[in-house]
Amino acid sequence: MSLQVQPRLITLEGGEGAGKSTVLAALRDALEATGVEVVCTREPGGTPLAEQIRGLLLDPHHEPATPEAELLLVFAGRAQHVRETLLPALRRGAWVISDRFTDASYAYQGEGRGLDPAFIAELERRVVGIEPALTLLLDVPVAIGLQRARGRGAADRIEAEREDFFERVRAGYRARAQAQAHRFHVIDASQPADAVAAQAVARLRLLIEAQS
Ligand code: Z5A
């Protein structure tokens, strides 16, 4: 069974401190200016139960999660998110912008933790079943992203990883963007925030035009 492409689902991906929050706000404003309903959400999270799972995933105080436990927790939250938030919004015609989605599992748990991408793909087929029409990958050198993210205070469990972990995550995202160029658009996120946002909005407008 192949994944069902959702024409109004846009996802944002990138490493730590890539600037997803800023871009999400710009996309939301641009879409709302056209008069459509926009739902902004995030992963891990996006429903009350999935937000609880996010808390477990990012809590640095319990014993380290095994890679498999981490992956299954992420997908448990995603199962809930897809059915409770994404599909209802998409079915009523809203546009949905999600700060991270399944590509993050291939990058973090696949490339970062070394789990088999075929296992992730199987979960994606069985648990998720949908994919975005557009994925914006905000690509930034690891050192710059970590500097931005760590400027915010105490690191969560995943943020506390070593740089080589984030280098693998970045490489994983870039390889995935190349392999799935039909839906990925890569933006150099080391540029000033307003330039990054402007490029993201320009790509969104192309998607809107293609659908009208
Ligand atoms: N995770 C996973 O492992 N597997 C999965 O399947 C999923 C997620 C879905 C939480 O995600 C963690 O979950 C994440 C991956 C894992 N790992 N960690 N850690 P998250 O998306 O909630 O958390 P995050 O990646 O840590 O988000 P972030 O660091 O907040 O990134 P961001 O939203 O892209 O950054 P931002 O808040 O917009 O910007 C960060 C700072 O940089 C802020 O002070 C900005 O003002 C500044 N900034 C932003 N853009 C710029 C530019 N262009 N120039 C200068 N400064 C900038």
XYZ file of C-alpha atoms and ligand atoms in Angstrom:
269
model
C 0.000 0.000 0.000
C 1.478 3.358 -0.977
C 1.164 6.506 1.079
C -1.673 8.871 0.246
C -0.368 12.328 -0.686
C -2.255 15.097 1.122
C -2.354 18.208 -1.115
C -2.840 20.608 1.826
C -0.345 19.083 4.238
C 2.968 20.923 4.575
C 5.724 19.758 6.897
C 8.801 21.527 8.230
C 11.966 19.612 8.958
C 15.525 20.400 9.991
C 18.069 19.922 12.721
C 18.202 21.782 16.019
C 17.819 25.551 15.787
C 17.038 25.457 12.067
C 14.339 28.123 12.552
C 11.191 26.046 11.961
C 9.092 28.112 14.378
C 9.797 31.351 12.520
C 9.027 29.784 9.140
C 5.853 28.171 10.452
C 4.515 31.570 11.517
C 5.302 33.069 8.086
C 3.559 30.219 6.258
C 0.547 30.445 8.535
C 0.238 34.203 7.938
C 0.571 33.784 4.164
C -2.091 31.088 4.057
C -4.488 32.903 6.394
C -4.211 35.989 4.177
C -5.873 33.933 1.423
C -8.881 33.292 3.692
C -8.418 29.555 4.252
C -8.478 27.669 7.550
C -4.980 26.820 8.764
C -4.118 24.276 11.467
C -0.601 24.490 12.908
C 0.616 21.472 14.797
C 3.812 19.674 15.758
C 5.500 16.359 16.356
C 6.190 14.836 18.710
C 2.832 16.074 19.952
C -0.251 17.596 18.401
C -2.926 15.988 20.652
C -3.169 15.852 24.467
C -2.009 12.217 24.571
C 0.744 12.775 22.001
C 1.966 15.800 23.989
C 2.280 13.513 27.051
C 4.336 11.117 24.942
C 6.489 14.079 23.814
C 7.164 14.804 27.488
C 8.381 11.220 28.009
C 10.548 11.355 24.878
C 12.330 14.574 25.757
C 12.630 14.103 29.543
C 16.357 13.801 30.377
C 15.699 12.378 33.871
C 14.681 8.768 33.240
C 17.055 6.029 32.051
C 18.086 6.351 28.372
C 15.411 5.060 26.004
C 16.561 2.292 23.685
C 16.408 3.328 20.005
C 13.480 0.949 19.507
C 11.582 2.379 22.489
C 12.212 5.888 21.173
C 10.941 4.974 17.702
C 7.817 3.269 19.019
C 7.013 6.167 21.330
C 7.339 8.582 18.411
C 5.019 6.435 16.298
C 2.537 5.985 19.160
C 2.203 9.757 19.306
C 2.053 9.974 15.509
C -0.766 7.414 15.306
C -2.786 9.588 17.628
C -1.809 12.809 15.831
C -2.757 11.514 12.374
C -6.179 10.268 13.432
C -7.150 12.947 15.950
C -5.679 16.086 14.388
C -4.336 15.742 10.844
C -7.001 13.696 9.079
C -10.013 15.526 10.577
C -8.507 18.905 9.590
C -7.539 17.765 6.083
C -10.963 16.188 5.530
C -12.752 19.430 6.320
C -10.520 21.231 3.790
C -8.124 23.010 6.147
C -4.460 23.491 5.331
C -2.190 21.870 7.888
C 1.379 22.861 8.724
C 3.208 20.384 10.926
C 6.486 21.234 12.632
C 8.116 17.829 11.924
C 6.478 14.606 10.729
C 7.592 11.129 9.645
C 10.771 12.315 7.873
C 12.115 13.174 11.336
C 11.928 9.491 12.312
C 14.031 8.484 9.307
C 16.566 11.204 10.160
C 16.739 10.879 13.974
C 15.876 7.238 14.689
C 17.062 5.911 11.317
C 20.302 7.782 10.561
C 20.859 9.140 14.078
C 20.202 5.980 16.094
C 20.986 3.459 13.361
C 17.570 1.775 13.109
C 16.643 -0.033 9.898
C 14.765 2.325 7.528
C 12.703 -0.649 6.309
C 11.321 -1.026 9.860
C 10.426 2.692 9.900
C 8.827 2.393 6.455
C 6.711 -0.515 7.678
C 5.479 1.550 10.631
C 4.848 4.485 8.293
C 2.691 2.325 6.006
C 0.736 0.715 8.833
C 0.396 3.599 11.263
C 0.582 6.799 9.207
C -0.552 6.092 5.642
C -0.227 9.701 4.449
C 2.529 11.991 3.250
C 2.771 15.749 2.755
C 2.559 17.479 -0.625
C 5.422 19.743 0.441
C 8.242 19.299 2.933
C 10.497 22.278 3.577
C 13.892 21.168 4.844
C 15.641 23.987 6.675
C 19.223 22.956 6.301
C 21.808 24.537 8.581
C 25.342 23.477 9.579
C 25.158 21.590 12.877
C 27.428 23.993 14.783
C 25.262 27.005 13.869
C 21.991 25.227 14.692
C 23.234 23.964 18.059
C 24.542 27.397 18.975
C 21.089 28.864 18.285
C 19.230 26.075 20.105
C 21.515 26.031 23.134
C 21.184 29.786 23.458
C 17.679 29.008 24.719
C 18.760 27.280 27.962
C 18.849 23.707 29.300
C 19.008 20.984 26.644
C 16.314 18.283 26.495
C 17.270 14.582 26.191
C 17.769 14.615 22.417
C 19.355 18.097 22.299
C 22.002 16.793 24.711
C 23.346 14.347 22.072
C 26.870 14.697 20.670
C 27.594 16.602 17.442
C 28.274 13.451 15.410
C 24.669 12.363 16.099
C 23.394 15.649 14.620
C 25.773 15.333 11.653
C 24.182 11.948 10.862
C 20.711 13.456 11.258
C 21.599 16.284 8.864
C 23.065 13.866 6.317
C 19.945 11.707 6.637
C 17.640 14.629 5.927
C 19.706 15.765 2.931
C 19.773 12.278 1.435
C 16.024 11.924 1.900
C 15.415 15.312 0.269
C 17.472 14.221 -2.721
C 15.703 10.867 -2.983
C 12.240 12.456 -2.727
C 12.879 15.687 -4.615
C 9.258 15.794 -5.863
C 8.002 16.905 -2.434
C 11.105 18.291 -0.670
C 12.357 21.836 -1.019
C 15.668 22.550 0.704
C 16.341 26.035 2.068
C 19.722 27.271 3.283
C 18.700 28.137 6.838
C 22.005 29.768 7.737
C 20.657 32.897 6.032
C 18.912 35.633 8.055
C 15.503 34.526 9.340
C 13.496 36.847 7.083
C 15.276 35.563 3.946
C 14.555 31.959 4.987
C 10.888 32.791 5.629
C 10.574 34.605 2.276
C 11.882 31.556 0.398
C 9.503 29.280 2.270
C 6.517 31.502 1.455
C 7.568 31.678 -2.225
C 7.592 27.865 -2.380
C 4.206 27.726 -0.659
C 2.774 30.075 -3.311
C 3.929 27.678 -6.034
C 2.050 24.875 -4.285
C -1.111 26.987 -3.993
C -0.876 27.967 -7.688
C -0.387 24.360 -8.731
C -3.604 23.438 -6.947
C -5.837 26.257 -8.193
N 12.126 13.849 17.023
C 12.575 12.570 16.743
O 13.626 12.160 17.251
N 11.855 11.789 15.909
C 10.698 12.182 15.351
O 10.066 11.432 14.591
C 10.232 13.514 15.643
C 10.985 14.323 16.482
C 8.961 14.008 15.032
C 11.855 17.756 19.443
O 11.520 18.344 18.219
C 12.788 16.599 19.234
O 12.058 15.458 18.760
C 13.823 16.874 18.182
C 13.730 15.722 17.210
C 12.913 14.704 17.922
N 15.119 16.791 18.726
N 15.628 17.509 19.483
N 16.167 18.092 20.249
P 11.267 19.903 18.091
O 11.101 20.189 16.650
O 10.188 20.309 18.998
O 12.573 20.524 18.738
P 13.802 21.142 18.102
O 14.298 20.540 16.858
O 14.733 21.162 19.244
O 13.273 22.552 17.686
P 14.053 23.855 17.723
O 15.474 23.737 18.090
O 13.204 24.766 18.539
O 14.119 24.205 16.251
P 13.408 25.283 15.435
O 11.940 25.407 15.746
O 13.776 24.914 14.083
O 14.125 26.630 15.858
P 13.473 28.010 16.313
O 12.871 27.898 17.707
O 12.664 28.623 15.254
O 14.822 28.833 16.419
C 15.785 28.522 17.401
C 16.538 29.804 17.782
O 17.272 30.279 16.648
C 15.626 30.963 18.187
O 16.257 31.682 19.189
C 15.510 31.794 16.917
O 15.271 33.147 17.181
C 16.869 31.586 16.289
N 16.815 31.616 14.799
C 15.906 30.998 14.022
N 16.183 31.225 12.709
C 17.303 31.978 12.688
C 18.092 32.518 11.621
N 17.795 32.300 10.336
N 19.193 33.232 11.955
C 19.523 33.421 13.262
N 18.826 32.939 14.312
C 17.720 32.235 14.029
